[in-house]
Coordinates of C-alpha atoms and ligand atoms in Angstrom, one line a residue:
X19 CA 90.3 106.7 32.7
X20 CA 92.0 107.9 35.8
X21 CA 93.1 106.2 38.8
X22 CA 90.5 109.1 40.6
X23 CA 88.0 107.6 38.0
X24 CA 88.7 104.2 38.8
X25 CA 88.9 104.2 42.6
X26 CA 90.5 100.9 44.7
X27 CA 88.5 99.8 47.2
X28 CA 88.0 96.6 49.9
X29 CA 84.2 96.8 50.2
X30 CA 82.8 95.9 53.7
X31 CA 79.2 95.2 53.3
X32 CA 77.1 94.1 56.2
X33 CA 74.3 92.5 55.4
X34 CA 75.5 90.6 52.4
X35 CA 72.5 88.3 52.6
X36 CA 70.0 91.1 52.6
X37 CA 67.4 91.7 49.8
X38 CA 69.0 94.9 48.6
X39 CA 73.1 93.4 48.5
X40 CA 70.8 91.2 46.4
X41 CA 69.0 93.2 44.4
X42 CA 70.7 96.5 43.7
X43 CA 74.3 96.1 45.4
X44 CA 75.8 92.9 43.1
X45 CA 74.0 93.9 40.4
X46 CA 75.4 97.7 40.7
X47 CA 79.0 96.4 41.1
X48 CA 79.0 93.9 38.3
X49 CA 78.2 97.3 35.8
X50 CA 80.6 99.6 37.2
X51 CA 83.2 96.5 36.9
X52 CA 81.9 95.7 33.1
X53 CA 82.4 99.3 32.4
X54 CA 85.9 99.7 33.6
X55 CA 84.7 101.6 36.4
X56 CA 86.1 99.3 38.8
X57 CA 89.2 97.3 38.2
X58 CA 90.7 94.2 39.2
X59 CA 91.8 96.7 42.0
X60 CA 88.7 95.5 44.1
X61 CA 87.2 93.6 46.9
X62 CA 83.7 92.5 48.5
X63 CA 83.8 91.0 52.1
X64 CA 80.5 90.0 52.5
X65 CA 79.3 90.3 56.2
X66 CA 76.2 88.6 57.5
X67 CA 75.4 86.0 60.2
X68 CA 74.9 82.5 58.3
X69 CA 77.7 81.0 57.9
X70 CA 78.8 80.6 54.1
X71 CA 81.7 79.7 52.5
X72 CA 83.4 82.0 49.8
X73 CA 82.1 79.5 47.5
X74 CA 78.7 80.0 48.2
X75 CA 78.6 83.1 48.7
X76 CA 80.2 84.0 44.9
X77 CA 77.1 81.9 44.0
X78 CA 74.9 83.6 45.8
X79 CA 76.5 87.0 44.2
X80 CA 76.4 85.4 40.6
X81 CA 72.6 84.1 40.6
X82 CA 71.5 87.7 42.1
X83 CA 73.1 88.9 39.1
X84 CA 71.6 86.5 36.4
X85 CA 68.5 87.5 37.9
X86 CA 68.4 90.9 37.6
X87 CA 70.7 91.5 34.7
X88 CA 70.5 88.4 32.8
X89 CA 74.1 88.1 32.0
X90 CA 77.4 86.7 33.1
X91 CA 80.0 87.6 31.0
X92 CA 83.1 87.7 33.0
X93 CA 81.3 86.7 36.0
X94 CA 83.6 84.3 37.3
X95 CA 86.3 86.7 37.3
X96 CA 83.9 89.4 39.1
X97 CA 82.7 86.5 41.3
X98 CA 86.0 86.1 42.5
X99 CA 86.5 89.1 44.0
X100 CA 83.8 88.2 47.2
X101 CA 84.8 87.1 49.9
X102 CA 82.5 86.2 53.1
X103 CA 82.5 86.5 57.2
X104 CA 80.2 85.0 59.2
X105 CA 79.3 87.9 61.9
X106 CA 77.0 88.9 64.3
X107 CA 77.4 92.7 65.0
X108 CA 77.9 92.5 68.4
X109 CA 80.6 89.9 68.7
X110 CA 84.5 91.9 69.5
X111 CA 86.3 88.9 68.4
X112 CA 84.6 88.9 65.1
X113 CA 85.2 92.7 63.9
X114 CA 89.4 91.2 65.4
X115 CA 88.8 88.1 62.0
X116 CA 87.9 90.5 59.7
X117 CA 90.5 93.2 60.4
X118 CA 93.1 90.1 59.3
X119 CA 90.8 89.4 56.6
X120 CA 90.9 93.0 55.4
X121 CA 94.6 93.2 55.5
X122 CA 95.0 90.5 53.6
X123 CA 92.7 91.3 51.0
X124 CA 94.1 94.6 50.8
X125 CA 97.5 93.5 50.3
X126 CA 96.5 91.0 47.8
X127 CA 94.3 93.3 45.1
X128 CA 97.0 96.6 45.8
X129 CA 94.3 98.5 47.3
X130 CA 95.9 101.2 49.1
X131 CA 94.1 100.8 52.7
X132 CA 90.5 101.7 50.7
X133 CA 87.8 100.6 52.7
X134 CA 84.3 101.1 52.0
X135 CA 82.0 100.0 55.3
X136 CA 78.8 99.5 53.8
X137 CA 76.1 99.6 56.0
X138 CA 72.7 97.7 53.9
X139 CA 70.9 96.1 57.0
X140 CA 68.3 97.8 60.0
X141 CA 68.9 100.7 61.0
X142 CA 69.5 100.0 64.6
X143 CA 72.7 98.0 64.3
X144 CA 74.5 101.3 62.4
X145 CA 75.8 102.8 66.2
X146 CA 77.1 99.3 67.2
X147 CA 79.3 98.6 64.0
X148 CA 80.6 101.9 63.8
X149 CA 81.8 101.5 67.2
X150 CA 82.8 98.2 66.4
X151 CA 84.8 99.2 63.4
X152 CA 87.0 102.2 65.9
X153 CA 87.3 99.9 68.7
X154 CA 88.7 96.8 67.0
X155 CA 90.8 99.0 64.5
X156 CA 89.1 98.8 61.6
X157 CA 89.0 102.3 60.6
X158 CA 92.8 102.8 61.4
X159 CA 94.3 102.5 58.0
X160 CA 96.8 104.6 55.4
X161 CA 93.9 105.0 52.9
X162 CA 90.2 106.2 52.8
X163 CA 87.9 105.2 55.5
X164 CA 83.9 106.0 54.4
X165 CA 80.2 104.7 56.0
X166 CA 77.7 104.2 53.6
X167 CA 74.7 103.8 55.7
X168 CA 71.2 103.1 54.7
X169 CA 67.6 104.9 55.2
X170 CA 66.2 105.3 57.7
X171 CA 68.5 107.9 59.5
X172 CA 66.5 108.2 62.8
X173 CA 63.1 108.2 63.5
X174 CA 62.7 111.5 64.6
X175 CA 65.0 113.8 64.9
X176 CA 66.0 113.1 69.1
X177 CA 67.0 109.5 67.5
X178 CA 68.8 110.7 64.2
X179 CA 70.8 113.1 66.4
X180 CA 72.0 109.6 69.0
X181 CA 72.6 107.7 65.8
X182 CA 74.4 110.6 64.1
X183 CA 76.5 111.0 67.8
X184 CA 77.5 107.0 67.7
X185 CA 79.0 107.0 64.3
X186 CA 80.7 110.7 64.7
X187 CA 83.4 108.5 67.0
X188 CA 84.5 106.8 64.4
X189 CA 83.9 108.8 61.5
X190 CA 83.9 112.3 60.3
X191 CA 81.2 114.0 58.8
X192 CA 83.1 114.2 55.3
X193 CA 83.5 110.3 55.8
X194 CA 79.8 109.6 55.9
X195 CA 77.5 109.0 53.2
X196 CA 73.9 108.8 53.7
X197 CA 72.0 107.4 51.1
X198 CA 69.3 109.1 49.2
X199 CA 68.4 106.7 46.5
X200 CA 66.2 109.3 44.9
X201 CA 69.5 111.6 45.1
X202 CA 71.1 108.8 42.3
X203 CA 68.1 109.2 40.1
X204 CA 69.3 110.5 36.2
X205 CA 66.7 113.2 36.2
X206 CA 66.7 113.9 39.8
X207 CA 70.4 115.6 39.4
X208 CA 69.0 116.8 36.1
X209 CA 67.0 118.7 37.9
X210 CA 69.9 121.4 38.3
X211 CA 71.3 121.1 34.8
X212 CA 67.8 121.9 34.1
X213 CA 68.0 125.0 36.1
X214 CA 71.3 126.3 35.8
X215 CA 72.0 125.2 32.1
X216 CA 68.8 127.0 30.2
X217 CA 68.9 130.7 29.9
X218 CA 65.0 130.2 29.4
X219 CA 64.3 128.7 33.0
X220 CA 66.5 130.8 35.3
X221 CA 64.9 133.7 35.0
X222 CA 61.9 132.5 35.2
X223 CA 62.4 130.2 38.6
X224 CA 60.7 132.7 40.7
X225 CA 57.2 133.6 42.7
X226 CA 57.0 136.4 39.4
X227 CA 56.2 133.4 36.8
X228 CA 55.6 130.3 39.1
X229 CA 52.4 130.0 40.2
X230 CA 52.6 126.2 41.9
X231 CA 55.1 123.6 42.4
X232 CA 53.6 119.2 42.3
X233 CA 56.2 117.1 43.3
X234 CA 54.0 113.6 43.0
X235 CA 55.7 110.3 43.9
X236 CA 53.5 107.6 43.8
X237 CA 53.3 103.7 44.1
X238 CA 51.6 100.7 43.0
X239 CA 52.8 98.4 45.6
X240 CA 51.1 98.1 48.8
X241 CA 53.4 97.1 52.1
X242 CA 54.3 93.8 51.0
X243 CA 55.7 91.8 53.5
X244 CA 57.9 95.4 55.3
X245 CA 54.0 95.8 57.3
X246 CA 56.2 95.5 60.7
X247 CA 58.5 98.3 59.5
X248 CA 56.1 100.3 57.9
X249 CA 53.5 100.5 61.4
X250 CA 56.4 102.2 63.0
X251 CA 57.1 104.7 59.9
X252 CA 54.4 105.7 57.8
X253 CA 54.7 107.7 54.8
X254 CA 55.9 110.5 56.3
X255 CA 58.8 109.0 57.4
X256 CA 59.4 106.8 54.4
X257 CA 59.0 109.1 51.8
X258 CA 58.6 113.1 52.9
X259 CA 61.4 113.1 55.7
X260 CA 63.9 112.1 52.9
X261 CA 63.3 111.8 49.4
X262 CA 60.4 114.8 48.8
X263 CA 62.4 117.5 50.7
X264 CA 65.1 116.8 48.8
X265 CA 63.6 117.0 46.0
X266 CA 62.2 120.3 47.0
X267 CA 65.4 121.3 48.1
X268 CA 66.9 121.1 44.5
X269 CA 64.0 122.7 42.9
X270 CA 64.0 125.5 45.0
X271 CA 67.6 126.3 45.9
X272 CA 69.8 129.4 44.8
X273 CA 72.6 128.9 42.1
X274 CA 75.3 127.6 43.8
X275 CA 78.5 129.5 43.3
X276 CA 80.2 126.5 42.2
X277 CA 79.1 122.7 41.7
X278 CA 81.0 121.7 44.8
X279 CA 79.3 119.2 47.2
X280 CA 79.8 122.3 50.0
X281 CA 78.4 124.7 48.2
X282 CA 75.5 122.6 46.7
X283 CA 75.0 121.5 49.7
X284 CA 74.8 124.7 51.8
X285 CA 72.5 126.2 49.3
X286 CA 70.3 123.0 49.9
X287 CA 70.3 123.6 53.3
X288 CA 69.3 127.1 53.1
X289 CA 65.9 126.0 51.6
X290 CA 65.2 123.8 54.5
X291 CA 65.6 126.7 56.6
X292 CA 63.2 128.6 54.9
X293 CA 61.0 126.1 55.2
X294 CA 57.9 127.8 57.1
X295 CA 57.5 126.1 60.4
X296 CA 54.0 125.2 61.3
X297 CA 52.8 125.0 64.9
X298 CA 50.4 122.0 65.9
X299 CA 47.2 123.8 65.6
X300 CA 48.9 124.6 61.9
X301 CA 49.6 120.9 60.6
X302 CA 46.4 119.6 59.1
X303 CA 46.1 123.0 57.6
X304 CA 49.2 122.4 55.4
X305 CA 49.1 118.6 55.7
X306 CA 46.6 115.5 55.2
X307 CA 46.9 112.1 55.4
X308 CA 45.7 108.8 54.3
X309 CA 45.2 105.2 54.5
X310 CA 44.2 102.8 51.4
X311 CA 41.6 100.8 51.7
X312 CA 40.5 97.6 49.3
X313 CA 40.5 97.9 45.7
X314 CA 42.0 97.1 42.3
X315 CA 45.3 97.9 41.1
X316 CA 46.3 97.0 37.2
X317 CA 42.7 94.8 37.3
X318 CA 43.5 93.1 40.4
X319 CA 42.2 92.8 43.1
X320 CA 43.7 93.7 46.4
X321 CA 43.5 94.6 50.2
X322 CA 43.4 97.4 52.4
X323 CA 46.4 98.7 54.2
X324 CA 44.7 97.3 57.4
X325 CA 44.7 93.7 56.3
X326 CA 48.2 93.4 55.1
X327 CA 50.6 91.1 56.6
X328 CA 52.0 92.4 60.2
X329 CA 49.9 95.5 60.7
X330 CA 47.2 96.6 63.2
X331 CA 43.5 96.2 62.2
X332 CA 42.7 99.4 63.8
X333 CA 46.1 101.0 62.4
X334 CA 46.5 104.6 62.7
X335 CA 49.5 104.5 60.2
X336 CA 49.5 107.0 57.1
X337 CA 50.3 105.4 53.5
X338 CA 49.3 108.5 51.9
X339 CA 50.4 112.2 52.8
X340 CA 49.7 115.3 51.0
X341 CA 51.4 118.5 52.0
X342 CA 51.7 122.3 50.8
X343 CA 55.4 124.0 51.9
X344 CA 55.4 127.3 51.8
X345 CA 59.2 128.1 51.5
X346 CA 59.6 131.6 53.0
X347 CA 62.3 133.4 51.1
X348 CA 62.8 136.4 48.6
X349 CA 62.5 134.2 45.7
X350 CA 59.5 131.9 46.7
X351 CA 57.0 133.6 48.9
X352 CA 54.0 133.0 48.5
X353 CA 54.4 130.1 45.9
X354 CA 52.9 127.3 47.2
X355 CA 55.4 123.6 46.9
X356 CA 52.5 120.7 46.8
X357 CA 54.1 117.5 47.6
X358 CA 52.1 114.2 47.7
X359 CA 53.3 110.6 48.2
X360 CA 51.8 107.1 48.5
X361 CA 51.4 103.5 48.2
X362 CA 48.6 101.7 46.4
X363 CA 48.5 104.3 44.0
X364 CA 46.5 104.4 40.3
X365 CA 50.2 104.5 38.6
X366 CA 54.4 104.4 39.8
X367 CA 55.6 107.2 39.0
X368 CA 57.8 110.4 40.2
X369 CA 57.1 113.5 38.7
X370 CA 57.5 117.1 39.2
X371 CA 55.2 119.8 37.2
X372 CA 56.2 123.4 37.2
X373 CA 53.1 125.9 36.7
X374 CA 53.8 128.8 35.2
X375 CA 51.2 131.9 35.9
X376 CA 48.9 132.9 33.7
X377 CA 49.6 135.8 31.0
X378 CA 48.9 139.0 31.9
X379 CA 46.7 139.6 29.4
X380 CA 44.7 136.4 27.6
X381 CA 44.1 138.2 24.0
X382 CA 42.8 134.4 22.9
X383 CA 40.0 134.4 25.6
X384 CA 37.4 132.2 25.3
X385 CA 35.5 131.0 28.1
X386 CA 34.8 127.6 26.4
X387 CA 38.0 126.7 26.4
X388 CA 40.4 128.4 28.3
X389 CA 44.2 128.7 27.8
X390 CA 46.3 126.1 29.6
X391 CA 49.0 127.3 31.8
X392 CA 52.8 126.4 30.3
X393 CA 54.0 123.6 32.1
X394 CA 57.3 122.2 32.9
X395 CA 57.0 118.4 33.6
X396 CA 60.4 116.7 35.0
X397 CA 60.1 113.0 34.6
X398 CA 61.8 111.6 37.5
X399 CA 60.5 107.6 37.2
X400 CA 59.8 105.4 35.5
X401 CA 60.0 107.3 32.2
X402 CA 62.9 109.7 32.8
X403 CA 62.6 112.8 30.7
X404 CA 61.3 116.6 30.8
X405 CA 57.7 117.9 29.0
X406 CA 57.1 121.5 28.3
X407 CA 53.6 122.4 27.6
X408 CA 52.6 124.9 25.3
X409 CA 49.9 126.6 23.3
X410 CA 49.9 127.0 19.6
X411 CA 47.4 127.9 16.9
X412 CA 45.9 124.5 15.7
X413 CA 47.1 123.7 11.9
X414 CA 44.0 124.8 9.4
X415 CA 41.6 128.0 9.0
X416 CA 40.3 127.6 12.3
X417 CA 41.7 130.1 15.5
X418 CA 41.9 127.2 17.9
X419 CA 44.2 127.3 20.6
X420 CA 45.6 123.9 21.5
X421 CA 48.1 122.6 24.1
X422 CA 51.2 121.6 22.4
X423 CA 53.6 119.0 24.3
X424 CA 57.7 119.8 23.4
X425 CA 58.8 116.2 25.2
X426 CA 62.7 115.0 26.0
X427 CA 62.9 111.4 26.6
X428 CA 66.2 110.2 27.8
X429 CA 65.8 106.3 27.6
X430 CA 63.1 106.4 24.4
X431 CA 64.5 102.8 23.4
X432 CA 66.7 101.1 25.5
X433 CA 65.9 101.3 29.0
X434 CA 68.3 99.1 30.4
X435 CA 71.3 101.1 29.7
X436 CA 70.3 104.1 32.1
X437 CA 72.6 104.0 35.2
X438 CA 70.5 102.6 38.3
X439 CA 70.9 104.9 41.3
X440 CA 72.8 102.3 43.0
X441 CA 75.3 102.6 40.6
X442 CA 76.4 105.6 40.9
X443 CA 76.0 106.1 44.2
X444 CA 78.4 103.4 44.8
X445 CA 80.9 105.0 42.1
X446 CA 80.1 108.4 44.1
X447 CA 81.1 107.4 47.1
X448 CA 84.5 105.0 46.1
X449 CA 85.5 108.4 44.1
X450 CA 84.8 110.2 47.4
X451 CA 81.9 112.6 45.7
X452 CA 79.3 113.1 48.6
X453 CA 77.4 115.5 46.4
X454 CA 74.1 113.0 45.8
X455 CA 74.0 112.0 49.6
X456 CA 72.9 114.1 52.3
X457 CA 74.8 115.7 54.7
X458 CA 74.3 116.0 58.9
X459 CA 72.4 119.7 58.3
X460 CA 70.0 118.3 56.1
X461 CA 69.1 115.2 57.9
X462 CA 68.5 117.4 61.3
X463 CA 66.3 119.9 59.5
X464 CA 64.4 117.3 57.9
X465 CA 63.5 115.5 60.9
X466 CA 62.9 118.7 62.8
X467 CA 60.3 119.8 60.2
X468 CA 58.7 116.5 59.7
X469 CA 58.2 115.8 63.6
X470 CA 55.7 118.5 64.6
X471 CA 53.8 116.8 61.8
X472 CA 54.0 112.8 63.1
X473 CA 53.6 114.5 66.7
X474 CA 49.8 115.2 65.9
X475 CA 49.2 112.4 63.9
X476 CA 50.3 109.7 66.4
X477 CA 48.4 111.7 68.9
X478 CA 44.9 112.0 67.0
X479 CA 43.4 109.0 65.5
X480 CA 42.1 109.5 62.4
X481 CA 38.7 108.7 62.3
X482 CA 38.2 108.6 58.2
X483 CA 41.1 106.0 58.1
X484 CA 41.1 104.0 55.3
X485 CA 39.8 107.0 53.2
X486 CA 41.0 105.6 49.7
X487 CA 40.8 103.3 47.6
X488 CA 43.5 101.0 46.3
X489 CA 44.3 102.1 42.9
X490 CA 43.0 105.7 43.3
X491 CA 45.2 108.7 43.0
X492 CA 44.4 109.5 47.2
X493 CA 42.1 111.0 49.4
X494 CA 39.7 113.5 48.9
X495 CA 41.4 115.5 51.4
X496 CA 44.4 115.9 49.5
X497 CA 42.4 117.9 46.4
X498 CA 40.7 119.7 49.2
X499 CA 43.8 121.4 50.3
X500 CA 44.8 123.0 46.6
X501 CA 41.2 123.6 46.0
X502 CA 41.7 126.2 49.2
X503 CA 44.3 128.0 47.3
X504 CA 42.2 127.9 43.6
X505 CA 44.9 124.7 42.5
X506 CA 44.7 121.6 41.8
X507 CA 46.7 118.5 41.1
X508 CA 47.6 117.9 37.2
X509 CA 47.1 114.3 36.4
X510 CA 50.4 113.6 36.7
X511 CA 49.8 109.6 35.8
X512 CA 48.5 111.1 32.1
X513 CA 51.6 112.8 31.7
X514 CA 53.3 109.9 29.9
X515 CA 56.5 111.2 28.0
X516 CA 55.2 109.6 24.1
X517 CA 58.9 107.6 23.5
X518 CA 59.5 107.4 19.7
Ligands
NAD605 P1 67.2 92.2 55.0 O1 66.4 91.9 56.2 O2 66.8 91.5 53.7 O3 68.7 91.8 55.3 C1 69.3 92.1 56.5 C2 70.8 91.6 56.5 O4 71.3 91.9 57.8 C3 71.0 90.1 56.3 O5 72.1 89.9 55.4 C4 71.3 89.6 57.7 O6 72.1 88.5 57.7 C5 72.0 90.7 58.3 N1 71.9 90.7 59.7 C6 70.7 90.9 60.5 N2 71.0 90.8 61.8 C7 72.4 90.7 61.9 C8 73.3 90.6 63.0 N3 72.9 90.6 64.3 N4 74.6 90.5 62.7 C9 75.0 90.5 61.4 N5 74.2 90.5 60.4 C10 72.9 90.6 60.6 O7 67.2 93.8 54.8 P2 67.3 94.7 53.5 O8 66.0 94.7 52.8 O9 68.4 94.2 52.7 O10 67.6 96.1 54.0 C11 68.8 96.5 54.7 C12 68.7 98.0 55.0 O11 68.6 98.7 53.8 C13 67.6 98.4 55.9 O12 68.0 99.5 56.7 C14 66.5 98.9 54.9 O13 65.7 99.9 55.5 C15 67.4 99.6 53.9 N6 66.8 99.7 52.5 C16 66.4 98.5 51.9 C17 65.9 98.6 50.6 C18 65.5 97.4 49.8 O14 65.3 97.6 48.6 N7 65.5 96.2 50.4 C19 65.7 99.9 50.0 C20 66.1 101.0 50.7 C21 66.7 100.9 52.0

């Protein structure tokens, strides 16, 4: 491996305390180390507000690990690589401690000037410690200077563009990397080796042979204990602003000329352009949304949305939203992208299903039991794979016509060895690849689409609200607005990839 593939780094993190440092961070950095990814040319400063020693905080690093991975070979040595500052984000003096603290460190591992701010804690401190980090000097060094910064980028798209202002003074937009998580998903970038790799789909990706797009992305869980957070975001914000566009994005850009981050990314962009803007009198036309009530998820049962921890009685807030995008370009019009997204869901999972029109001519008609469209099923989570559907003669004298299912499991067997988003992301961005994280252009178009929508919701009280059950796949609502156009939504949580 290179010294590009195995990048130096002094990793700032704020919010080393956190649920996700615990979670995903450690246990991301402990693979790329085991794999040779990242070499004793590394360093963690962990930055929260208890105070810790560096002793206690390499424990807290280790047993996040054992938790999550269930190993620790070599985890002293990793271990030994954290270092912890006690910080509250506003204090001058403290951003002065850790300047020295970064020198030091960086003269002791060899690591060039590297440094990695990582941003995993709420949203509204980002503007503050990117200041901070200018003002006190932080960002003035001989190597790489990068912001990882967390969801949620705004609120709306008047606060993404303050936010996005604030950190510009210290960083450049090539310096900032704004996590997608879904953007680090295996099949997610799949998506365009999918598309650009197969001489069978290409010419096929096109409002001549598609006749609907279903990006589903459901959930089990309910709010747990984020029901403060959640009031004030919804799913729209959550889930469509971010992680559905995106995936809409990919599925429906141009070939880029070249698998550059620019160019991927300015063909990306084009797509949210062509996204057909709705007026208000438009929205509940092209969108619905919903609210679970009580009911039973995998045989238990469970709340409504209105009686979780931290959240209105009366809540207006969506945990469900349906949409249909019409993207209005050469290659798409009139080919209807149905996205839909919740919590308290009948099953987890991310999938996308790619309906192919209809022959032209059905020479096998039979009105007892008509042909199935070809399919194209991209298994995004938990099972990772892709699912073509076709129809074959069954075996035997008879002329039956059944659906046959050509499946592509990446992670059949051994599910723990597929690379977690985190992972890469955090390789991507110490190798200075922004191509999985979105850029400026795409945050503002997002928001900017997405806030004529949450302008008439938080303005109209919906009456129906809750209007499904726990453990259902949504409201009625949602098949109401495919039924307009003579569509509706495959069973996506039937669509199990069989793993051998
Ligand atoms: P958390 O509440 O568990 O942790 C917050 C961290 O911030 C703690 O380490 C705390 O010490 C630190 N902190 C808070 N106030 C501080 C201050 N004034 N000065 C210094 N440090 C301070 O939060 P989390 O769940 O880890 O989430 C962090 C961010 O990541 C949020 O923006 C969240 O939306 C985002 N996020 C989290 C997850 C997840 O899985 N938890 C997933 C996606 C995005």
């Amino acid at each position: 491996m290179s010294n590009k593939q195995r990048p130096s780094a002094l990793i700032m993190l704020f919010g080393a305390t956190g649920d996700l440092a615990k979670r995903k961070l450690y246990p991301s950095l402990y693979r790329l180390y085991k794999k040779g990814r990242i070499t004793e040319r590394f360093a963690v400063v962990g930055v929260a507000r208890r105070p810790l020693t560096n002793e206690e905080f390499q424990k807290h690093v280790k047993d996040s690990i054992l938790t999550h991975i269930g190993e620790n070979t070599e985890i002293d040595q990793f271990a030994s690589h954290f270092y912890y500052h006690s910080h509250d984000v506003t204090n001058t003096q403290s951003y002065r401690d850790l300047k020295t603290l970064a020198e030091q460190l960086d003269e002791k591992y060899s690591l060039e000037g590297n440094r990695l701010f990582y941003l995993a804690m709420a949203p509204e401190f980002f503007g503050t410690i990117a200041e901070h980090l200018k003002s006190e000097g932080l960002t003035d060094t001989r190597g790489y200077k990068r912001l990882v910064i967390e969801k949620p980028f705004g609120h709306n798209f008047e606060s993404a563009q303050k936010l996005n202002d604030r950190i510009r003074t210290a960083f450049a937009e090539d310096e900032i990397y704004r996590i997608d998580h879904y953007l680090g998903k295996e099949m997610v970038q799949n998506i365009e080796v999918i598309r650009f790799a197969n001489a069978i789909f290409e010419p096929l990706w096109n409002n001549r042979y598609i006749s609907n797009i279903q990006v589903t992305s459901s959930e089990t869980l309910g709010v747990e204990e984020r029901g403060r957070y959640y009031e004030t975001s919804g799913a729209l914000r959550d889930m469509v602003q971010n992680h559905m566009l995106q995936m809409v994005a990919l599925l429906a850009m141009e070939p880029p000329i070249r698998l550059t981050t620019e160019e991927i990314r300015s063909e990306k962009v084009r797509v949210l352009r062509s996204l057909r803007a709705m007026s208000k009198e438009e929205v509940n036309e092209y969108f619905v949304r919903g609210q679970y009530g009580a009911g039973e998820v995998n045989g238990e049962d469970v709340v409504g949305y209105r009686n979780e921890l931290n959240v209105d009685p009366e809540s207006n807030t969506e945990t469900y939203v349906a949409g249909k995008l019409m993207i209005d370009n050469f290659r798409w019009a009139g080919v209807p992208f149905y996205i839909r997204t919740g919590k308290r869901m009948a099953a987890k999972s991310t999938k996308i299903v790619v309906q192919f029109k209809d022959i032209p001519m059905n020479l096998y008609y039979n009105p007892a039991e008509p042909l199935q469209p070809n399919l194209l099923i991209i298994h995004i989570q938990p099972e990772e794979g892709i699912t073509l559907h076709l129809n074959a003669k069954k075996s035997g004298k008879s002329s039956t016509i059944i659906p046959v299912r050509l499946n592509f499991a990446n992670k059949s067997v051994d599910r723990m060895n597929t690379p977690e988003a985190y992972e890469k992301l955090l390789y991507d961005s110490m190798r200075g690849d922004a191509t999985n994280f979105t850029h400026w252009d795409e945050v503002a178009l997002s928001w900017k689409f997405v806030d004529v929508i949450s302008d008439v919701w938080e303005n109209t009280k919906e009456k129906s609200f809750p209007n499904y059950p726990a453990g259902s796949m949504g409201p009625k609502c949602a098949d109401e607005l495919l039924q307009k156009d003579g569509n509706f939504w495959w069973d996506v949580e039937k669509f199990v990839i069989e793993t051998c």
